[in-house]
Each structure stands twice: as C-alpha cells, then as structure tokens.
mmCIF file of C-alpha atoms and ligand atoms in Angstrom:
data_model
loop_
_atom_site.group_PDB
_atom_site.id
_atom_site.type_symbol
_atom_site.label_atom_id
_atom_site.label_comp_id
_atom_site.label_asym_id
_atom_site.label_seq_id
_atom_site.Cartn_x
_atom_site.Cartn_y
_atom_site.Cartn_z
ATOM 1 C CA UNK A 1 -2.464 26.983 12.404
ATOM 2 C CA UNK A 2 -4.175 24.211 10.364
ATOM 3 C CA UNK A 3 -3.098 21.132 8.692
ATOM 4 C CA UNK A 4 -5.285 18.696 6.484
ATOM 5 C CA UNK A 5 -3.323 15.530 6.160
ATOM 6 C CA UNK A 6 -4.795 13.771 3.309
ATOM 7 C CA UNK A 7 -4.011 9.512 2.080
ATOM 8 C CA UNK A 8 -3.155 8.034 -1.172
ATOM 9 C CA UNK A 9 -5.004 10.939 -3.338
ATOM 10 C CA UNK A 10 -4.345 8.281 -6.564
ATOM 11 C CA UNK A 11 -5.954 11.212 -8.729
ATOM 12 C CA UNK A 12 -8.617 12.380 -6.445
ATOM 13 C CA UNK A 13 -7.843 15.807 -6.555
ATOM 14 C CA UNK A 14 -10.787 17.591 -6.940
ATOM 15 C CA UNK A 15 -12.865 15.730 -3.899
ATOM 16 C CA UNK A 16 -9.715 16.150 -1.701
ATOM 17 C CA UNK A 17 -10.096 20.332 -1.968
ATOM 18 C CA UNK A 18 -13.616 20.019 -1.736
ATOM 19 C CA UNK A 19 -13.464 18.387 2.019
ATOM 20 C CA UNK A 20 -10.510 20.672 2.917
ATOM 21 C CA UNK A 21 -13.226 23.340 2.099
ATOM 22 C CA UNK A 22 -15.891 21.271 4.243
ATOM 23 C CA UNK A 23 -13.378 21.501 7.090
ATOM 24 C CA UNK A 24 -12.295 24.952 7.343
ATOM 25 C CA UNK A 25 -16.189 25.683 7.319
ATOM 26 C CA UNK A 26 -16.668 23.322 10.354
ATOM 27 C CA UNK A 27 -13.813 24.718 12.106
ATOM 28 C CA UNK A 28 -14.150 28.321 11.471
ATOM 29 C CA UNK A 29 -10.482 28.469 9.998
ATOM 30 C CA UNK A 30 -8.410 28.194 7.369
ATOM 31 C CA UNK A 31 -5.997 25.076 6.197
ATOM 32 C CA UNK A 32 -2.523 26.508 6.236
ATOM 33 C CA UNK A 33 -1.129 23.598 4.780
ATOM 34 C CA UNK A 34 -1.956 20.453 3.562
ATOM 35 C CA UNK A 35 0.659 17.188 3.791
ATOM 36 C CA UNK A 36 -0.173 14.683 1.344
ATOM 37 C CA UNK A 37 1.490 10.577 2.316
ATOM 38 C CA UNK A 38 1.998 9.807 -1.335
ATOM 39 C CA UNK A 39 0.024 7.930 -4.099
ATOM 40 C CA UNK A 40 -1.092 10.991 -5.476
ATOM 41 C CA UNK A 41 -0.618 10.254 -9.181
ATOM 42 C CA UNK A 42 0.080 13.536 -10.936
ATOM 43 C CA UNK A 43 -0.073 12.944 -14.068
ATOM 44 C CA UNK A 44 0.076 16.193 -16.698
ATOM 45 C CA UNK A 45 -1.996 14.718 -19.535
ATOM 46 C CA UNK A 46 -5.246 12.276 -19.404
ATOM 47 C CA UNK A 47 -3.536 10.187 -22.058
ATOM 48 C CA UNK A 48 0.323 10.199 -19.524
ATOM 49 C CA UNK A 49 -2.394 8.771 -16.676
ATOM 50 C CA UNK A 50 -3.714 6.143 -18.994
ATOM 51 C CA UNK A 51 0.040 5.305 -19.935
ATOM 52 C CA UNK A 52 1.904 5.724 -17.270
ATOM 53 C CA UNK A 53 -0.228 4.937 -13.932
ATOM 54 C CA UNK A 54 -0.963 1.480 -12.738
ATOM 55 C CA UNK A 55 -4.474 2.083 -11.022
ATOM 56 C CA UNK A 56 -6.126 2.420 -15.028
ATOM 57 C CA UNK A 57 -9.692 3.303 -12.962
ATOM 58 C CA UNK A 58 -8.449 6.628 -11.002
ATOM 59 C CA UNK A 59 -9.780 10.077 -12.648
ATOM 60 C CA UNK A 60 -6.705 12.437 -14.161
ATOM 61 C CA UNK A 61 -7.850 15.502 -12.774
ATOM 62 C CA UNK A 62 -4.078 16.513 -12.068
ATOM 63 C CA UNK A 63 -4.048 17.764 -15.557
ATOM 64 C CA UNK A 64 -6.445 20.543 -14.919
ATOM 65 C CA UNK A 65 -3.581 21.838 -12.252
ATOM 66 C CA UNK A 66 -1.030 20.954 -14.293
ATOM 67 C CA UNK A 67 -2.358 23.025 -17.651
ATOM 68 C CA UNK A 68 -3.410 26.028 -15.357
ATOM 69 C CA UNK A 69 -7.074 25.347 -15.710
ATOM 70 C CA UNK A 70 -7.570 24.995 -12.066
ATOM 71 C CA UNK A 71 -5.185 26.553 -8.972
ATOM 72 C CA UNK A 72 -4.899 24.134 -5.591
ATOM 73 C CA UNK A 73 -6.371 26.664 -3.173
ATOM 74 C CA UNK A 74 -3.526 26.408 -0.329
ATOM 75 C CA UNK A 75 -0.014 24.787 -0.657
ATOM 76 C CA UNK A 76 -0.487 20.817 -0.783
ATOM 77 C CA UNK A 77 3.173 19.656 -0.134
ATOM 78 C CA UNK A 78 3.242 15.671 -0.546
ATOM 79 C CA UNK A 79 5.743 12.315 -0.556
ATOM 80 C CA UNK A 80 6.370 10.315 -3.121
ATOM 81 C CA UNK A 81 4.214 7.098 -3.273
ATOM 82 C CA UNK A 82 4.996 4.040 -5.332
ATOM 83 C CA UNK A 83 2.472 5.059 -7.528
ATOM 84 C CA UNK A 84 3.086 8.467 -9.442
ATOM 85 C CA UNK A 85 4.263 9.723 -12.419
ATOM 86 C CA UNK A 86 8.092 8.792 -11.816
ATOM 87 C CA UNK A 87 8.831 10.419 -15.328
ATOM 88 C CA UNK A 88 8.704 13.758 -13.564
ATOM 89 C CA UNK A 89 9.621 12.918 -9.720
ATOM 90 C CA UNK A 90 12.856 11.510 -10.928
ATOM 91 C CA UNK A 91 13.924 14.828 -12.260
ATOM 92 C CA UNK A 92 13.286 16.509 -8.918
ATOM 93 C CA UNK A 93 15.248 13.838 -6.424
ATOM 94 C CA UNK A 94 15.307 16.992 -3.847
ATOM 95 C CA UNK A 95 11.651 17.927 -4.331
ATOM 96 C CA UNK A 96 10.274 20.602 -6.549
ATOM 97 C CA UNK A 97 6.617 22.466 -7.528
ATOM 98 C CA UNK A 98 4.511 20.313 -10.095
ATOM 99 C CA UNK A 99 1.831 22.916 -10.494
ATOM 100 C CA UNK A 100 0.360 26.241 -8.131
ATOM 101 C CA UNK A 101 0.504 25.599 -4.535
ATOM 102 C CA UNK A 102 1.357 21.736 -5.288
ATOM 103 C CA UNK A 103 5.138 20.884 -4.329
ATOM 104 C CA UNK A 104 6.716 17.462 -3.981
ATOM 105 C CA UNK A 105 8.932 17.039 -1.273
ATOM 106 C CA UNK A 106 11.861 14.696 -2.608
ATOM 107 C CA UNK A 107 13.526 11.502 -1.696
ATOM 108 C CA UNK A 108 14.614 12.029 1.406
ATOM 109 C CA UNK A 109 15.273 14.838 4.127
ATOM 110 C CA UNK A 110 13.444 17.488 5.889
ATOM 111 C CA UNK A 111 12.268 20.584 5.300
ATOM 112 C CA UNK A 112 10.214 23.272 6.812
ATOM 113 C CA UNK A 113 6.683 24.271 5.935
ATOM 114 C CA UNK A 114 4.458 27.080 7.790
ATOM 115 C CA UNK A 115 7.390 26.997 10.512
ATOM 116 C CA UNK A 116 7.169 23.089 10.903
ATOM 117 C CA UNK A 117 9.888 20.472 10.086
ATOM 118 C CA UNK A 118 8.839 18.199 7.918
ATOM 119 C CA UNK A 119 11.086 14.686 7.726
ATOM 120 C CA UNK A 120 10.427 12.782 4.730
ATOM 121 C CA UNK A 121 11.376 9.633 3.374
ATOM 122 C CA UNK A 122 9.511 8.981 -0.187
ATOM 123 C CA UNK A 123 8.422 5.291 -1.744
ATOM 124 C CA UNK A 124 8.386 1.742 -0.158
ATOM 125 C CA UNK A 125 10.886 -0.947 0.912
ATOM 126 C CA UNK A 126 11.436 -3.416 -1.972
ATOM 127 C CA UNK A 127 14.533 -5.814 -0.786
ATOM 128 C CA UNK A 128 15.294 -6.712 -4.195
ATOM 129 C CA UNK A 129 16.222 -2.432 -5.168
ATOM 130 C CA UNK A 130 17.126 -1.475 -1.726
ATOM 131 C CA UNK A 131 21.046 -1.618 -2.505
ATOM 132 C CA UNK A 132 20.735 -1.537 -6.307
ATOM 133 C CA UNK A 133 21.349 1.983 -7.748
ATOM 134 C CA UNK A 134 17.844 3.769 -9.726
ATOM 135 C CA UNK A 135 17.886 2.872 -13.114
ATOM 136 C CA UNK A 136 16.599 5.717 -15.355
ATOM 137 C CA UNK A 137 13.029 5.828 -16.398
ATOM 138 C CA UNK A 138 12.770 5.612 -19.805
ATOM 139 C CA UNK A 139 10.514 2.553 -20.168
ATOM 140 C CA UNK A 140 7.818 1.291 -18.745
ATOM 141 C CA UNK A 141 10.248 -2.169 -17.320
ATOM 142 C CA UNK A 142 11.956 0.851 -15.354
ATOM 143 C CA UNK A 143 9.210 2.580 -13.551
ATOM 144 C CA UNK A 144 8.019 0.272 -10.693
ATOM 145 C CA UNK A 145 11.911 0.184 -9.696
ATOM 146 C CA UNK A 146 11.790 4.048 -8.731
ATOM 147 C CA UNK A 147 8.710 3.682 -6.542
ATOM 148 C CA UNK A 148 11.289 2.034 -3.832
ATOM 149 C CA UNK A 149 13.585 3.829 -1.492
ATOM 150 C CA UNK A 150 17.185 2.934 -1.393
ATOM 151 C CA UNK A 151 19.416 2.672 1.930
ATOM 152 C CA UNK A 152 21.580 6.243 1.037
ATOM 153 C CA UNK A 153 17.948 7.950 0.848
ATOM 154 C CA UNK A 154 17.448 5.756 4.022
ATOM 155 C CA UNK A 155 20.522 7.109 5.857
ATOM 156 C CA UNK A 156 19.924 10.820 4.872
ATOM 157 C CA UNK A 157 16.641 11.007 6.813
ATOM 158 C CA UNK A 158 17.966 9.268 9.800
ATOM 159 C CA UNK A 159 20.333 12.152 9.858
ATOM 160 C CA UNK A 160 18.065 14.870 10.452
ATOM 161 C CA UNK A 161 18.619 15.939 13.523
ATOM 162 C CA UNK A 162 15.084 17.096 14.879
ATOM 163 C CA UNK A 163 11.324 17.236 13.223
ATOM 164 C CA UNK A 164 7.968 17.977 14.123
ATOM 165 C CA UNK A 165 6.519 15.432 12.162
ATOM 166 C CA UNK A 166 8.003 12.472 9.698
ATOM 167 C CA UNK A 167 6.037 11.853 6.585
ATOM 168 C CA UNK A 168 6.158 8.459 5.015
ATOM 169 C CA UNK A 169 4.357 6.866 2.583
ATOM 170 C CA UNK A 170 4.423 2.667 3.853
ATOM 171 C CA UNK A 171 3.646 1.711 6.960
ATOM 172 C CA UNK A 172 6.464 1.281 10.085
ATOM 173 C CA UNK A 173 6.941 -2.391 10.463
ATOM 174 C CA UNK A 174 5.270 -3.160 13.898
ATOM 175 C CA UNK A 175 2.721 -1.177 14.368
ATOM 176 C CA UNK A 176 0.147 -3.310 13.080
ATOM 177 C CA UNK A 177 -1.910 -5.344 16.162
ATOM 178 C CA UNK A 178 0.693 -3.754 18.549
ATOM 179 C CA UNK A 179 -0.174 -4.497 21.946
ATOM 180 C CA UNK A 180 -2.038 -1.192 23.474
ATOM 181 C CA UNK A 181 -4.794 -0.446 25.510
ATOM 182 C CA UNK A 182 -7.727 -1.746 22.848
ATOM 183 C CA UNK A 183 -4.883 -4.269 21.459
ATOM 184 C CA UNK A 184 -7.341 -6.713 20.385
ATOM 185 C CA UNK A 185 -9.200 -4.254 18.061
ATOM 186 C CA UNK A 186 -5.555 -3.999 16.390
ATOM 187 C CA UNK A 187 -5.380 -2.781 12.620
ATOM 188 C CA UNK A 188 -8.899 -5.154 11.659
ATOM 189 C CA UNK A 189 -8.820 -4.499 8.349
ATOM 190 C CA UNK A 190 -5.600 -6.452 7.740
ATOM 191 C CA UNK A 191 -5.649 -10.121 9.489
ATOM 192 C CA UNK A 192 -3.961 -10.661 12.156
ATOM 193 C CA UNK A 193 -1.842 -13.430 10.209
ATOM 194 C CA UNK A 194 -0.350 -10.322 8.176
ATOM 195 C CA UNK A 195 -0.053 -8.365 10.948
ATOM 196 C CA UNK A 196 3.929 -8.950 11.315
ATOM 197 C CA UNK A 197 4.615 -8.454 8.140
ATOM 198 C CA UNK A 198 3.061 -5.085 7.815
ATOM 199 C CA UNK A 199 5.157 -2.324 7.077
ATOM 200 C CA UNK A 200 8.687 -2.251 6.307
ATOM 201 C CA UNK A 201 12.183 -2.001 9.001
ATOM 202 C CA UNK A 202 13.406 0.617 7.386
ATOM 203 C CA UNK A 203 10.557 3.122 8.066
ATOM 204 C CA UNK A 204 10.573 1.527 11.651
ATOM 205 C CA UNK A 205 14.497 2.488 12.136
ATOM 206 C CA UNK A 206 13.945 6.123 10.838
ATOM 207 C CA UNK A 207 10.978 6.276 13.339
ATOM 208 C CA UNK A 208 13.461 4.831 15.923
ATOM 209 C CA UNK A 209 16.010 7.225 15.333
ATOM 210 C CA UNK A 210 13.856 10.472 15.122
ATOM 211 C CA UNK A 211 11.196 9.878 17.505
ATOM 212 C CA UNK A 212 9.190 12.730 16.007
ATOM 213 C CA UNK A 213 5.720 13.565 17.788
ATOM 214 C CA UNK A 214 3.868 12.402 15.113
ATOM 215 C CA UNK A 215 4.469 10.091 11.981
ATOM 216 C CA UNK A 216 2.084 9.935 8.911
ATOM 217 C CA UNK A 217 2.014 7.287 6.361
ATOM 218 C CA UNK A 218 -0.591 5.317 4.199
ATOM 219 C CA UNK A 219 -0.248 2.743 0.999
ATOM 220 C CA UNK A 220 -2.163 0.275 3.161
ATOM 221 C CA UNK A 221 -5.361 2.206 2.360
ATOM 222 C CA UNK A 222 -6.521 1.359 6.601
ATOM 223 C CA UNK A 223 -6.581 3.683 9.217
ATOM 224 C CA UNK A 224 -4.713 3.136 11.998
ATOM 225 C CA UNK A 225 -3.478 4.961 14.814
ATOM 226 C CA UNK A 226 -1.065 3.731 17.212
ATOM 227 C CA UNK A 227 1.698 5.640 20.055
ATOM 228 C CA UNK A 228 5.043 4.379 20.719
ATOM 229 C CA UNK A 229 6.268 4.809 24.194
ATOM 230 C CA UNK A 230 10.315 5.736 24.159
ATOM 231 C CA UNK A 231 12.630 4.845 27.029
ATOM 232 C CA UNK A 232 13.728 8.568 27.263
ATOM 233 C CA UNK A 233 10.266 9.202 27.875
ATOM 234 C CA UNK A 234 9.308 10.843 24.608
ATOM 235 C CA UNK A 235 6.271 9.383 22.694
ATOM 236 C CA UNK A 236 5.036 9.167 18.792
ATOM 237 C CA UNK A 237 1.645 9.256 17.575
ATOM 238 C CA UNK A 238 1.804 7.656 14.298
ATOM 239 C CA UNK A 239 -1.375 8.043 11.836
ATOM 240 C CA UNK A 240 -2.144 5.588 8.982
ATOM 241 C CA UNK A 241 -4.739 6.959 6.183
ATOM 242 C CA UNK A 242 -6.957 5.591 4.380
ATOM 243 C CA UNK A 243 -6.718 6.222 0.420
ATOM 244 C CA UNK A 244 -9.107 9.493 0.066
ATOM 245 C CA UNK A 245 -12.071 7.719 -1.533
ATOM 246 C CA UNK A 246 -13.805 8.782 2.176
ATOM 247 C CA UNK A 247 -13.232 11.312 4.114
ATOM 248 C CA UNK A 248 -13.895 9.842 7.477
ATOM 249 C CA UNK A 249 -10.659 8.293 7.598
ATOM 250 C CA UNK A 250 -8.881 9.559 4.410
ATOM 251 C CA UNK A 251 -8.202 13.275 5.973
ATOM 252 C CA UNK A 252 -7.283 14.232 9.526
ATOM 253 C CA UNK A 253 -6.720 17.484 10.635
ATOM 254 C CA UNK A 254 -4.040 18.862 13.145
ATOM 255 C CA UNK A 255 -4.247 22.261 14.552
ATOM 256 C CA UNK A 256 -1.111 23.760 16.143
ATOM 257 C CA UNK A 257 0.057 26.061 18.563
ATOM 258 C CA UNK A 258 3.536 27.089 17.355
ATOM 259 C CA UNK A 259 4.988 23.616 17.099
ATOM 260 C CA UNK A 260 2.451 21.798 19.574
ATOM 261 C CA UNK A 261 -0.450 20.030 18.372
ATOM 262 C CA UNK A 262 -3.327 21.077 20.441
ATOM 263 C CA UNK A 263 -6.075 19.213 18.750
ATOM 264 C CA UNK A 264 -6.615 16.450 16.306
ATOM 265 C CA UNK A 265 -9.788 15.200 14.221
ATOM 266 C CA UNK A 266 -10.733 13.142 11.525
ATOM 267 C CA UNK A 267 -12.661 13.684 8.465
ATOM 268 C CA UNK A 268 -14.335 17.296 7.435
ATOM 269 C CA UNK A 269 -16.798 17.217 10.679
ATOM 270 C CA UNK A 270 -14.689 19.240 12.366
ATOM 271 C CA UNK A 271 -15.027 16.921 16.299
ATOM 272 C CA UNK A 272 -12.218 16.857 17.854
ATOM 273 C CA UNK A 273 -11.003 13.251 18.193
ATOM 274 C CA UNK A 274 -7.517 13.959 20.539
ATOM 275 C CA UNK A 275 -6.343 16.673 22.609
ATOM 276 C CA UNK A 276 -2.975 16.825 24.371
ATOM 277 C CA UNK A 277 -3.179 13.767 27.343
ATOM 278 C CA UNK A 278 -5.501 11.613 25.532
ATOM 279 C CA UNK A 279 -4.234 8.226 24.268
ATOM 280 C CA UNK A 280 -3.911 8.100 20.886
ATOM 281 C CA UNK A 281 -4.248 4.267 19.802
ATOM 282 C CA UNK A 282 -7.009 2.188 18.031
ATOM 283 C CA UNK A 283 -9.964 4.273 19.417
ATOM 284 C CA UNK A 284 -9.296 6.894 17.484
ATOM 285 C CA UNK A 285 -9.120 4.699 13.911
ATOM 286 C CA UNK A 286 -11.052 2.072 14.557
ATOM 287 C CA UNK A 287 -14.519 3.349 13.475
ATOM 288 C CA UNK A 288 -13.146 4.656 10.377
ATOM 289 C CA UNK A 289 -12.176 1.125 8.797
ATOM 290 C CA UNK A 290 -14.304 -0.642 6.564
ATOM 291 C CA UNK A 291 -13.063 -4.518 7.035
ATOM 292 C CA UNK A 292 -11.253 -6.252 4.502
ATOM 293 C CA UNK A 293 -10.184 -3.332 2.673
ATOM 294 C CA UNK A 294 -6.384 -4.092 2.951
ATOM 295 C CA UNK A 295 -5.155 -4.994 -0.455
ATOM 296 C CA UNK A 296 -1.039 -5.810 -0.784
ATOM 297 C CA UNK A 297 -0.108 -3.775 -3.848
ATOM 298 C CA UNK A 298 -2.061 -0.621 -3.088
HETATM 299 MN MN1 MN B 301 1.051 2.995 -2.260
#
C-alpha cells in the first residue's frame, strides 16, 4: 500500500494531484491514500476564498471539487489547519466529506483509513483559547479563534489507545535543533534563536503519550525530520512538510506492508530516502529546505 503525505495545500489542489500522479508513475503503483497536515483551504466558492481565507494570493481551485466539476482521484483525508474555511469545519467537529474522495478528519481522535489508525489532533496551540470554549463563527472577529485546539480536544487524542501514525498540523515543541546525529544541521530554515520556541507542548504531550511510529505535521512550511528515542525502547519518526508550493519537500511517500512502513521517499522521484534500520533525522530533510523560509503566522 501507498501513502502520499502532502503539507499545507493552502488551495493548491490541482498541482498536489498532479505530483501524486508523477509518483505512482515513478513507483509503478498506485496512492491508496493520501493524508493531508492541514492548511488546505477549502473553500466552495472563489468569492468564500476571497472572503473568508487569510492567504488573499492562494488559487480557489477547491471550488471545482466542491461544485462537481472536478473528482479528487483517490481519497485525500486531511487535519484541520488554522487556515480553512472554519464556516464549514465547525459543522463537522467529528470529521465529515467536503467533496468526492476529500474527507476531513475532525477535532480530535483516531480513525482508520486503508486498515491504518490514524490519530489526529486538528489546529494550533493559542494560550489565550486553549481553556476558553469555541465561540460560533458567524463573523469574521470569530474565525481565527476556531483555528486553535482546546485542552478537551487535547485530552481525547491522548486517549487513544494505539495508532499507526498521529497527524498534526503544528509542530511538537522540541524537535526543532534537537540534538541527533547531524544536530548542528538542525531545522536551518528557522534560527536557532527560535528553535525552543518551535512548536507547541501540547502536540509534544500527545506525542509523549502515544508514541506512534510516525508523526506528521507542517504550518512551519520547513521540512524537518527528526526520531525520538523512548525509554521502553520504542521510537517515532516525526516528518515536518513543507507547504506544497514544491514537491521536493512538500510530499513524501510511505509504502506499507500491512501496518509496517517498509520504505519512505520524498517528492514525486520515486528514490527511496529510508528503509527500516536507517536513521531517520536531518539527512533526510535537510536538502529539501530553502533557508529562511520560516515565517511565524503561516
Ligand atoms: Mn498553518
């Protein structure tokens, strides 16, 4: 089986099924399923994107999908970002299909996709909302506040008792310039005067608490890639996007063996960048980043 993990889409639809093509052709098989880390913006209506989304230069191609002009070719299954059109999400708080084949996940939870459970926790950490109930959003003063998670939605995916992989959309406080074996390479495109600041605690506990194989976030628009070594011997792979304006570090691929991930690789090439008893740390991102292209409110 095949997964194409894609970053913050932010409207990019129609170049993200293009490489997805690109990459079954290089690897001879089809994408079962593609996982999407949030930002995707889908907007129904051109003139809802020009309302509604803060990033006023991203194309609206959702609306083709979401008028039945144009069918996502295999299921894309994503997490809510801080940007997207809340108007909608908020109706769905345990996930629901926007359009064909295109199915948002929900707040919080897990659920299982092509035989694989998939933890989720949706939005980022915003200490000023994080124990304030949502408001409703019915203005535009009341749409930033549902981009951040709140500690119930917090709790509820620390409860899940097992997953094969734990979606997020921010960053895992700590991860950033954590000491590994290419440590000083660490996350370069953020400085290493941000570097303790990346991420949020919250994220970090859930990671804590599931210990997953693999974790996959973006917002920070930076690849990264990073393992975290557990006392009971267990490790996590965790893979930062880039936003999917390139695909060199905007898509990876997966390819499973029932529940085991056999190979890994990024972009549509189709190489192989990890197989089982490789590290998995800056090596593997590294090459991908284009410096300075951390910006805080992505
Ligand atoms: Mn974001």
């Amino acid at each position: 089986m095949l997964v194409a993990v894609i970053g913050d889409v932010h409207g990019r639809f129609f170049r993200v099924e293009d490489w997805v093509t690109e990459l079954e052709r290089a690897r001879g098989a089809s994408v079962d399923l593609v996982l999407s880390v949030g930002d995707i913006e889908t907007f129904a209506t051109p003139d809802d994107h020009r309302r509604k989304s803060t990033k006023r230069n991203m194309p609206a191609e959702f609306a083709e999908y979401a008028r039945g002009e144009r069918a996502m070719q295999r299921p894309f299954v994503f997490v809510g970002g801080n940007n997207e059109d809340f108007e909608t999400l908020e109706t769905m708080p345990d996930g629901g299909t926007l359009a064909h084949n295109v199915h948002y996940l929900g707040r919080a939870g897990v659920k299982t996709w092509q035989g694989l459970r998939v933890a989720y926790l949706s939005g980022i950490y915003a200490p000023t909302r994080y124990d304030r109930p949502r408001l409703a959003v019915d203005r535009p003063e009341t749409t930033r506040q549902a981009g951040y998670f709140r500690a119930p939605e917090v709790a509820q995916v620390r409860a899940v008792a097992a997953a094969d992989l734990l979606l997020l959309h921010e960053w895992p406080r700590g991860i950033a310039g954590r000491e590994s074996a290419v440590a000083q390479v660490g996350a370069r495109g953020i400085r290493p005067a941000h570097w303790a600041q990346v991420g949020n605690p919250y994220a970090a506990a859930v990671v804590t608490t599931l210990r997953p194989p693999w974790v996959l976030c973006g917002h920070l628009h930076v690849p990264h890639a990073v393992s975290l070594q557990w006392d009971d011997g267990k490790v996590t792979r965790v893979v930062c996007l880039d936003q999917a304006a390139r695909s060199d570090g905007g898509l990876l691929w997966m390819e499973y063996q029932g529940s085991e991930v056999v190979a890994v690789g990024w972009g549509t090439s189709g190489e192989v960048a990890w197989h089982p008893g490789d590290d998995w740390d800056e090596r593997q991102s590294a090459p991908r980043i284009r410096v300075g292209s951390w910006r805080d409110k992505d």
